[in-house]
PDB file of C-alpha atoms in Angstrom:
ATOM      1  CA  UNK A   1       2.422  54.415  36.962  1.00  0.00           C
ATOM      2  CA  UNK A   2       2.171  57.971  35.743  1.00  0.00           C
ATOM      3  CA  UNK A   3       4.518  60.266  37.629  1.00  0.00           C
ATOM      4  CA  UNK A   4       6.289  57.411  39.466  1.00  0.00           C
ATOM      5  CA  UNK A   5       9.692  55.889  38.654  1.00  0.00           C
ATOM      6  CA  UNK A   6      10.000  53.146  41.269  1.00  0.00           C
ATOM      7  CA  UNK A   7       7.514  51.379  43.545  1.00  0.00           C
ATOM      8  CA  UNK A   8       8.493  49.710  46.824  1.00  0.00           C
ATOM      9  CA  UNK A   9       5.986  47.712  48.866  1.00  0.00           C
ATOM     10  CA  UNK A  10       6.562  47.585  52.632  1.00  0.00           C
ATOM     11  CA  UNK A  11       4.830  44.526  54.067  1.00  0.00           C
ATOM     12  CA  UNK A  12       4.827  42.286  57.093  1.00  0.00           C
ATOM     13  CA  UNK A  13       2.265  39.520  56.736  1.00  0.00           C
ATOM     14  CA  UNK A  14       1.325  40.304  60.347  1.00  0.00           C
ATOM     15  CA  UNK A  15      -0.033  43.375  62.105  1.00  0.00           C
ATOM     16  CA  UNK A  16       1.581  45.011  65.102  1.00  0.00           C
ATOM     17  CA  UNK A  17       5.228  44.734  64.063  1.00  0.00           C
ATOM     18  CA  UNK A  18       5.709  48.427  63.248  1.00  0.00           C
ATOM     19  CA  UNK A  19       5.378  48.226  59.459  1.00  0.00           C
ATOM     20  CA  UNK A  20       3.740  51.655  59.073  1.00  0.00           C
ATOM     21  CA  UNK A  21       6.367  53.250  61.301  1.00  0.00           C
ATOM     22  CA  UNK A  22       9.102  51.717  59.174  1.00  0.00           C
ATOM     23  CA  UNK A  23       7.350  52.829  55.970  1.00  0.00           C
ATOM     24  CA  UNK A  24       7.055  56.496  56.898  1.00  0.00           C
ATOM     25  CA  UNK A  25      10.586  56.738  58.286  1.00  0.00           C
ATOM     26  CA  UNK A  26      12.059  54.893  55.312  1.00  0.00           C
ATOM     27  CA  UNK A  27      10.231  57.244  52.948  1.00  0.00           C
ATOM     28  CA  UNK A  28      11.451  60.308  54.845  1.00  0.00           C
ATOM     29  CA  UNK A  29      14.983  58.900  54.882  1.00  0.00           C
ATOM     30  CA  UNK A  30      14.849  58.424  51.117  1.00  0.00           C
ATOM     31  CA  UNK A  31      13.707  62.046  50.773  1.00  0.00           C
ATOM     32  CA  UNK A  32      16.610  63.117  52.997  1.00  0.00           C
ATOM     33  CA  UNK A  33      18.914  61.392  50.504  1.00  0.00           C
ATOM     34  CA  UNK A  34      17.678  63.838  47.856  1.00  0.00           C
ATOM     35  CA  UNK A  35      14.950  61.853  46.087  1.00  0.00           C
ATOM     36  CA  UNK A  36      11.352  62.861  45.424  1.00  0.00           C
ATOM     37  CA  UNK A  37       9.223  60.500  47.480  1.00  0.00           C
ATOM     38  CA  UNK A  38       5.588  59.519  47.919  1.00  0.00           C
ATOM     39  CA  UNK A  39       3.710  57.289  50.381  1.00  0.00           C
ATOM     40  CA  UNK A  40       0.532  55.424  49.496  1.00  0.00           C
ATOM     41  CA  UNK A  41      -1.348  54.076  52.518  1.00  0.00           C
ATOM     42  CA  UNK A  42      -2.862  50.832  51.239  1.00  0.00           C
ATOM     43  CA  UNK A  43      -4.369  49.800  54.564  1.00  0.00           C
ATOM     44  CA  UNK A  44      -7.985  50.646  53.773  1.00  0.00           C
ATOM     45  CA  UNK A  45      -9.390  49.286  57.032  1.00  0.00           C
ATOM     46  CA  UNK A  46      -6.863  50.964  59.309  1.00  0.00           C
ATOM     47  CA  UNK A  47      -4.975  53.807  57.617  1.00  0.00           C
ATOM     48  CA  UNK A  48      -2.347  55.404  59.855  1.00  0.00           C
ATOM     49  CA  UNK A  49      -0.052  57.463  57.612  1.00  0.00           C
ATOM     50  CA  UNK A  50      -2.143  60.622  58.000  1.00  0.00           C
ATOM     51  CA  UNK A  51      -1.470  60.791  61.742  1.00  0.00           C
ATOM     52  CA  UNK A  52       2.125  59.674  61.405  1.00  0.00           C
ATOM     53  CA  UNK A  53       2.783  62.490  58.930  1.00  0.00           C
ATOM     54  CA  UNK A  54       0.985  65.058  61.086  1.00  0.00           C
ATOM     55  CA  UNK A  55      -1.720  65.806  58.502  1.00  0.00           C
ATOM     56  CA  UNK A  56      -4.673  67.402  60.265  1.00  0.00           C
ATOM     57  CA  UNK A  57      -7.905  65.442  60.502  1.00  0.00           C
ATOM     58  CA  UNK A  58     -10.394  66.525  57.852  1.00  0.00           C
ATOM     59  CA  UNK A  59      -7.741  67.586  55.331  1.00  0.00           C
ATOM     60  CA  UNK A  60      -8.857  66.524  51.869  1.00  0.00           C
ATOM     61  CA  UNK A  61      -6.857  66.141  48.625  1.00  0.00           C
ATOM     62  CA  UNK A  62      -7.560  68.642  45.872  1.00  0.00           C
ATOM     63  CA  UNK A  63      -9.727  67.248  43.072  1.00  0.00           C
ATOM     64  CA  UNK A  64      -8.290  67.599  39.571  1.00  0.00           C
ATOM     65  CA  UNK A  65     -10.920  67.182  36.895  1.00  0.00           C
ATOM     66  CA  UNK A  66     -13.691  64.671  37.478  1.00  0.00           C
ATOM     67  CA  UNK A  67     -11.854  61.762  39.065  1.00  0.00           C
ATOM     68  CA  UNK A  68      -8.211  62.638  39.798  1.00  0.00           C
ATOM     69  CA  UNK A  69      -6.670  63.748  43.081  1.00  0.00           C
ATOM     70  CA  UNK A  70      -3.583  65.704  44.011  1.00  0.00           C
ATOM     71  CA  UNK A  71      -1.701  64.040  46.884  1.00  0.00           C
ATOM     72  CA  UNK A  72      -1.172  65.953  50.100  1.00  0.00           C
ATOM     73  CA  UNK A  73       2.308  66.958  51.224  1.00  0.00           C
ATOM     74  CA  UNK A  74       3.954  66.682  54.629  1.00  0.00           C
ATOM     75  CA  UNK A  75       7.604  66.874  55.694  1.00  0.00           C
ATOM     76  CA  UNK A  76       8.591  67.192  52.038  1.00  0.00           C
ATOM     77  CA  UNK A  77       6.937  64.011  50.771  1.00  0.00           C
ATOM     78  CA  UNK A  78       3.671  63.352  48.929  1.00  0.00           C
ATOM     79  CA  UNK A  79       0.990  61.186  50.525  1.00  0.00           C
ATOM     80  CA  UNK A  80      -2.346  59.558  49.719  1.00  0.00           C
ATOM     81  CA  UNK A  81      -4.512  57.620  52.158  1.00  0.00           C
ATOM     82  CA  UNK A  82      -8.103  56.534  52.691  1.00  0.00           C
ATOM     83  CA  UNK A  83      -7.891  58.653  55.853  1.00  0.00           C
ATOM     84  CA  UNK A  84      -8.050  61.717  53.572  1.00  0.00           C
ATOM     85  CA  UNK A  85     -11.342  60.543  52.075  1.00  0.00           C
ATOM     86  CA  UNK A  86     -13.477  59.572  55.088  1.00  0.00           C
ATOM     87  CA  UNK A  87     -13.954  60.378  58.753  1.00  0.00           C
ATOM     88  CA  UNK A  88     -11.138  58.618  60.621  1.00  0.00           C
ATOM     89  CA  UNK A  89     -13.625  57.404  63.241  1.00  0.00           C
ATOM     90  CA  UNK A  90     -15.819  55.700  60.675  1.00  0.00           C
ATOM     91  CA  UNK A  91     -15.039  51.990  60.147  1.00  0.00           C
ATOM     92  CA  UNK A  92     -14.765  50.706  56.601  1.00  0.00           C
ATOM     93  CA  UNK A  93     -17.296  47.855  56.738  1.00  0.00           C
ATOM     94  CA  UNK A  94     -16.494  46.608  53.245  1.00  0.00           C
ATOM     95  CA  UNK A  95     -16.045  43.226  51.629  1.00  0.00           C
ATOM     96  CA  UNK A  96     -12.797  42.313  49.877  1.00  0.00           C
ATOM     97  CA  UNK A  97     -13.747  43.379  46.328  1.00  0.00           C
ATOM     98  CA  UNK A  98     -14.781  46.851  47.563  1.00  0.00           C
ATOM     99  CA  UNK A  99     -11.484  47.239  49.410  1.00  0.00           C
ATOM    100  CA  UNK A 100      -9.503  46.159  46.347  1.00  0.00           C
ATOM    101  CA  UNK A 101     -11.512  48.604  44.232  1.00  0.00           C
ATOM    102  CA  UNK A 102     -10.799  51.501  46.595  1.00  0.00           C
ATOM    103  CA  UNK A 103      -7.104  50.658  46.556  1.00  0.00           C
ATOM    104  CA  UNK A 104      -7.097  50.488  42.770  1.00  0.00           C
ATOM    105  CA  UNK A 105      -8.757  53.906  42.588  1.00  0.00           C
ATOM    106  CA  UNK A 106      -6.034  55.419  44.772  1.00  0.00           C
ATOM    107  CA  UNK A 107      -3.408  53.764  42.554  1.00  0.00           C
ATOM    108  CA  UNK A 108      -4.904  55.003  39.295  1.00  0.00           C
ATOM    109  CA  UNK A 109      -6.381  58.374  40.242  1.00  0.00           C
ATOM    110  CA  UNK A 110      -3.605  59.977  42.283  1.00  0.00           C
ATOM    111  CA  UNK A 111      -1.559  62.520  40.345  1.00  0.00           C
ATOM    112  CA  UNK A 112       1.922  61.931  41.738  1.00  0.00           C
ATOM    113  CA  UNK A 113       4.326  64.754  40.932  1.00  0.00           C
ATOM    114  CA  UNK A 114       7.491  63.203  39.464  1.00  0.00           C
ATOM    115  CA  UNK A 115       8.093  60.766  42.321  1.00  0.00           C
ATOM    116  CA  UNK A 116      11.363  58.811  42.286  1.00  0.00           C
ATOM    117  CA  UNK A 117      10.231  56.316  44.935  1.00  0.00           C
ATOM    118  CA  UNK A 118       6.671  55.506  45.932  1.00  0.00           C
ATOM    119  CA  UNK A 119       6.482  53.515  49.169  1.00  0.00           C
ATOM    120  CA  UNK A 120       3.276  51.535  49.599  1.00  0.00           C
ATOM    121  CA  UNK A 121       2.318  50.789  53.195  1.00  0.00           C
ATOM    122  CA  UNK A 122       0.675  47.382  52.752  1.00  0.00           C
ATOM    123  CA  UNK A 123      -2.023  45.998  55.074  1.00  0.00           C
ATOM    124  CA  UNK A 124      -1.335  42.780  57.002  1.00  0.00           C
ATOM    125  CA  UNK A 125      -1.944  39.488  55.257  1.00  0.00           C
ATOM    126  CA  UNK A 126      -1.666  38.135  51.717  1.00  0.00           C
ATOM    127  CA  UNK A 127      -5.077  38.930  50.267  1.00  0.00           C
ATOM    128  CA  UNK A 128      -6.911  41.128  47.779  1.00  0.00           C
ATOM    129  CA  UNK A 129      -4.811  44.271  48.046  1.00  0.00           C
ATOM    130  CA  UNK A 130      -1.521  42.408  47.719  1.00  0.00           C
ATOM    131  CA  UNK A 131      -2.769  40.613  44.600  1.00  0.00           C
ATOM    132  CA  UNK A 132      -4.206  43.801  43.118  1.00  0.00           C
ATOM    133  CA  UNK A 133      -0.874  45.574  43.593  1.00  0.00           C
ATOM    134  CA  UNK A 134       1.109  42.767  41.974  1.00  0.00           C
ATOM    135  CA  UNK A 135      -1.261  42.527  39.018  1.00  0.00           C
ATOM    136  CA  UNK A 136      -1.844  46.218  38.297  1.00  0.00           C
ATOM    137  CA  UNK A 137       1.495  47.978  38.732  1.00  0.00           C
ATOM    138  CA  UNK A 138       5.185  47.124  38.202  1.00  0.00           C
ATOM    139  CA  UNK A 139       6.566  46.781  41.731  1.00  0.00           C
ATOM    140  CA  UNK A 140      10.354  47.092  41.870  1.00  0.00           C
ATOM    141  CA  UNK A 141      10.672  45.265  45.161  1.00  0.00           C
ATOM    142  CA  UNK A 142       9.345  44.582  48.632  1.00  0.00           C
ATOM    143  CA  UNK A 143      10.735  45.245  52.092  1.00  0.00           C
ATOM    144  CA  UNK A 144       9.586  42.797  54.782  1.00  0.00           C
ATOM    145  CA  UNK A 145       9.200  44.044  58.359  1.00  0.00           C
ATOM    146  CA  UNK A 146       9.250  41.611  61.267  1.00  0.00           C
ATOM    147  CA  UNK A 147      10.156  41.348  64.910  1.00  0.00           C
ATOM    148  CA  UNK A 148      12.583  38.656  66.118  1.00  0.00           C
ATOM    149  CA  UNK A 149       9.672  36.757  67.683  1.00  0.00           C
ATOM    150  CA  UNK A 150       8.980  33.312  66.194  1.00  0.00           C
ATOM    151  CA  UNK A 151       5.246  34.049  65.796  1.00  0.00           C
ATOM    152  CA  UNK A 152       6.013  37.165  63.732  1.00  0.00           C
ATOM    153  CA  UNK A 153       8.528  35.228  61.626  1.00  0.00           C
ATOM    154  CA  UNK A 154       5.845  32.701  60.663  1.00  0.00           C
ATOM    155  CA  UNK A 155       3.822  35.435  58.952  1.00  0.00           C
ATOM    156  CA  UNK A 156       6.900  37.178  57.556  1.00  0.00           C
ATOM    157  CA  UNK A 157       7.729  33.946  55.728  1.00  0.00           C
ATOM    158  CA  UNK A 158       4.245  33.953  54.201  1.00  0.00           C
ATOM    159  CA  UNK A 159       4.786  37.526  53.053  1.00  0.00           C
ATOM    160  CA  UNK A 160       8.069  36.629  51.367  1.00  0.00           C
ATOM    161  CA  UNK A 161       6.546  33.550  49.715  1.00  0.00           C
ATOM    162  CA  UNK A 162       3.611  35.620  48.458  1.00  0.00           C
ATOM    163  CA  UNK A 163       5.874  38.185  46.774  1.00  0.00           C
ATOM    164  CA  UNK A 164       7.924  35.404  45.217  1.00  0.00           C
ATOM    165  CA  UNK A 165       4.807  33.813  43.750  1.00  0.00           C
ATOM    166  CA  UNK A 166       3.900  37.080  42.009  1.00  0.00           C
ATOM    167  CA  UNK A 167       7.511  37.651  40.860  1.00  0.00           C
ATOM    168  CA  UNK A 168       8.257  40.666  43.068  1.00  0.00           C
ATOM    169  CA  UNK A 169      11.843  40.603  44.390  1.00  0.00           C
ATOM    170  CA  UNK A 170      12.344  40.944  48.130  1.00  0.00           C
ATOM    171  CA  UNK A 171      14.887  43.707  48.686  1.00  0.00           C
ATOM    172  CA  UNK A 172      15.492  42.854  52.309  1.00  0.00           C
ATOM    173  CA  UNK A 173      14.221  42.320  55.826  1.00  0.00           C
ATOM    174  CA  UNK A 174      13.903  44.922  58.583  1.00  0.00           C
ATOM    175  CA  UNK A 175      14.047  43.564  62.130  1.00  0.00           C
ATOM    176  CA  UNK A 176      12.011  45.911  64.311  1.00  0.00           C
ATOM    177  CA  UNK A 177      11.965  45.967  68.125  1.00  0.00           C
ATOM    178  CA  UNK A 178      15.281  44.100  68.211  1.00  0.00           C
ATOM    179  CA  UNK A 179      16.513  45.334  71.566  1.00  0.00           C
ATOM    180  CA  UNK A 180      15.142  47.350  74.461  1.00  0.00           C
ATOM    181  CA  UNK A 181      17.394  49.531  76.615  1.00  0.00           C
ATOM    182  CA  UNK A 182      16.078  50.478  80.055  1.00  0.00           C
ATOM    183  CA  UNK A 183      15.947  54.257  80.447  1.00  0.00           C
ATOM    184  CA  UNK A 184      16.679  53.946  84.179  1.00  0.00           C
ATOM    185  CA  UNK A 185      19.567  51.493  84.416  1.00  0.00           C
ATOM    186  CA  UNK A 186      20.804  51.215  80.818  1.00  0.00           C
ATOM    187  CA  UNK A 187      20.410  47.435  80.722  1.00  0.00           C
ATOM    188  CA  UNK A 188      19.745  46.106  77.214  1.00  0.00           C
ATOM    189  CA  UNK A 189      17.829  42.931  76.487  1.00  0.00           C
ATOM    190  CA  UNK A 190      16.151  41.251  73.478  1.00  0.00           C
ATOM    191  CA  UNK A 191      12.531  41.352  74.613  1.00  0.00           C
ATOM    192  CA  UNK A 192      11.203  39.510  71.530  1.00  0.00           C
ATOM    193  CA  UNK A 193      14.138  37.161  71.009  1.00  0.00           C
ATOM    194  CA  UNK A 194      17.353  37.366  69.029  1.00  0.00           C
ATOM    195  CA  UNK A 195      18.442  36.939  65.439  1.00  0.00           C
ATOM    196  CA  UNK A 196      15.038  36.336  63.874  1.00  0.00           C
ATOM    197  CA  UNK A 197      15.473  38.841  61.077  1.00  0.00           C
ATOM    198  CA  UNK A 198      18.905  37.532  60.184  1.00  0.00           C
ATOM    199  CA  UNK A 199      17.675  33.923  60.155  1.00  0.00           C
ATOM    200  CA  UNK A 200      14.781  34.618  57.822  1.00  0.00           C
ATOM    201  CA  UNK A 201      16.941  36.735  55.521  1.00  0.00           C
ATOM    202  CA  UNK A 202      19.460  33.912  55.273  1.00  0.00           C
ATOM    203  CA  UNK A 203      16.713  31.333  54.751  1.00  0.00           C
ATOM    204  CA  UNK A 204      15.369  33.217  51.730  1.00  0.00           C
ATOM    205  CA  UNK A 205      18.716  34.359  50.290  1.00  0.00           C
ATOM    206  CA  UNK A 206      18.000  38.032  50.853  1.00  0.00           C
ATOM    207  CA  UNK A 207      19.600  40.489  53.254  1.00  0.00           C
ATOM    208  CA  UNK A 208      18.948  42.049  56.630  1.00  0.00           C
ATOM    209  CA  UNK A 209      18.938  45.752  55.779  1.00  0.00           C
ATOM    210  CA  UNK A 210      18.455  47.106  59.288  1.00  0.00           C
ATOM    211  CA  UNK A 211      17.703  46.533  62.958  1.00  0.00           C
ATOM    212  CA  UNK A 212      15.609  48.957  64.990  1.00  0.00           C
ATOM    213  CA  UNK A 213      15.228  49.168  68.763  1.00  0.00           C
ATOM    214  CA  UNK A 214      12.064  48.888  70.827  1.00  0.00           C
ATOM    215  CA  UNK A 215      11.975  52.579  71.733  1.00  0.00           C
ATOM    216  CA  UNK A 216       9.503  54.875  73.462  1.00  0.00           C
ATOM    217  CA  UNK A 217      10.855  57.823  71.465  1.00  0.00           C
ATOM    218  CA  UNK A 218      10.090  56.197  68.107  1.00  0.00           C
ATOM    219  CA  UNK A 219       6.511  55.515  69.188  1.00  0.00           C
ATOM    220  CA  UNK A 220       5.947  59.006  70.603  1.00  0.00           C
ATOM    221  CA  UNK A 221       7.402  60.683  67.520  1.00  0.00           C
ATOM    222  CA  UNK A 222       5.150  58.910  65.002  1.00  0.00           C
ATOM    223  CA  UNK A 223       2.096  59.360  67.234  1.00  0.00           C
ATOM    224  CA  UNK A 224       2.856  63.080  67.305  1.00  0.00           C
ATOM    225  CA  UNK A 225       3.195  63.388  63.524  1.00  0.00           C
ATOM    226  CA  UNK A 226       6.976  63.888  63.532  1.00  0.00           C
ATOM    227  CA  UNK A 227       8.665  60.554  62.759  1.00  0.00           C
ATOM    228  CA  UNK A 228      12.205  59.960  63.973  1.00  0.00           C
ATOM    229  CA  UNK A 229      13.895  60.959  60.708  1.00  0.00           C
ATOM    230  CA  UNK A 230      12.463  64.488  60.945  1.00  0.00           C
ATOM    231  CA  UNK A 231      12.218  64.723  64.748  1.00  0.00           C
ATOM    232  CA  UNK A 232      15.886  63.802  65.288  1.00  0.00           C
ATOM    233  CA  UNK A 233      17.563  63.940  61.868  1.00  0.00           C
ATOM    234  CA  UNK A 234      21.030  63.565  63.383  1.00  0.00           C
ATOM    235  CA  UNK A 235      20.034  60.762  65.757  1.00  0.00           C
ATOM    236  CA  UNK A 236      21.009  57.104  65.666  1.00  0.00           C
ATOM    237  CA  UNK A 237      17.576  55.914  64.508  1.00  0.00           C
ATOM    238  CA  UNK A 238      17.520  58.395  61.614  1.00  0.00           C
ATOM    239  CA  UNK A 239      21.001  57.246  60.588  1.00  0.00           C
ATOM    240  CA  UNK A 240      19.777  53.643  60.545  1.00  0.00           C
ATOM    241  CA  UNK A 241      16.840  54.540  58.310  1.00  0.00           C
ATOM    242  CA  UNK A 242      19.063  56.502  55.935  1.00  0.00           C
ATOM    243  CA  UNK A 243      21.397  53.537  55.588  1.00  0.00           C
ATOM    244  CA  UNK A 244      18.362  51.335  54.890  1.00  0.00           C
ATOM    245  CA  UNK A 245      17.163  53.811  52.244  1.00  0.00           C
ATOM    246  CA  UNK A 246      20.570  53.752  50.568  1.00  0.00           C
ATOM    247  CA  UNK A 247      20.494  49.951  50.437  1.00  0.00           C
ATOM    248  CA  UNK A 248      17.003  49.938  48.900  1.00  0.00           C
ATOM    249  CA  UNK A 249      18.000  52.506  46.266  1.00  0.00           C
ATOM    250  CA  UNK A 250      21.224  50.661  45.438  1.00  0.00           C
ATOM    251  CA  UNK A 251      19.440  47.345  44.934  1.00  0.00           C
ATOM    252  CA  UNK A 252      16.794  48.871  42.687  1.00  0.00           C
ATOM    253  CA  UNK A 253      19.405  50.773  40.669  1.00  0.00           C
ATOM    254  CA  UNK A 254      21.413  47.593  40.085  1.00  0.00           C
ATOM    255  CA  UNK A 255      18.367  45.380  39.574  1.00  0.00           C
ATOM    256  CA  UNK A 256      19.264  43.184  42.535  1.00  0.00           C
ATOM    257  CA  UNK A 257      16.796  41.387  44.763  1.00  0.00           C
ATOM    258  CA  UNK A 258      16.439  37.983  46.292  1.00  0.00           C
ATOM    259  CA  UNK A 259      16.089  36.341  42.877  1.00  0.00           C
ATOM    260  CA  UNK A 260      18.963  38.035  40.996  1.00  0.00           C
ATOM    261  CA  UNK A 261      22.322  36.200  40.906  1.00  0.00           C
ATOM    262  CA  UNK A 262      25.596  38.077  41.000  1.00  0.00           C
ATOM    263  CA  UNK A 263      27.598  37.626  37.807  1.00  0.00           C
ATOM    264  CA  UNK A 264      31.244  38.571  37.503  1.00  0.00           C
ATOM    265  CA  UNK A 265      33.923  38.183  34.826  1.00  0.00           C
ATOM    266  CA  UNK A 266      37.625  37.745  35.349  1.00  0.00           C
ATOM    267  CA  UNK A 267      40.435  37.830  32.878  1.00  0.00           C
TER     268      UNK A 267
END
């Protein structure tokens, strides 16, 4: 893609596991590591990156020529979303081919400005948009977001299998909502179960690149347009995202993913 070095898809297979929250924080963490970063919100039916990045409702991208758009900027990263094109209250009552076409237009008509990493916030499922992405652009890898819950793991497996079928390496698994700590008594418990992310990573010969807590602060920060990495840059959650970003960058730089063997030579 013009103006983009590397593309990372962030997917879940299932809605409601915090994929968009992970996407925006991972992108901001990558920017904090010194890279130029963009976010493409591929969820046409329910775009959320505009609010998470604190971009005011009604803000529109600048048109360049007849059919090109300049991405908006927030917190030092570039962003494009269907939320910038339509009224956020208006539902997109479109069939699959129209949705895939809109996604393809955003892919082809956005003028990214020398982006090192473009994170694509994928919609739930394994349908038109996922296939369009795999067929139209060279994706360097995918990050799978899940909760430890068995029901979420069922769909996460489908997401991993889908990326394998289209020859996109899975860079790792993020286990969201791993633990909840009571703000009153300090007791910690695994509300959605334990070890799900690690099990699925082991099952598919990839790695668990991070665990995130079930936290009121994380939710409030993204709802308010200041995700954890910018709201509390020195906090524990931001540190976790920065470590995840470093792992993603290292795997892409070395060409490693779930399908790449490690080769070594000894004298």
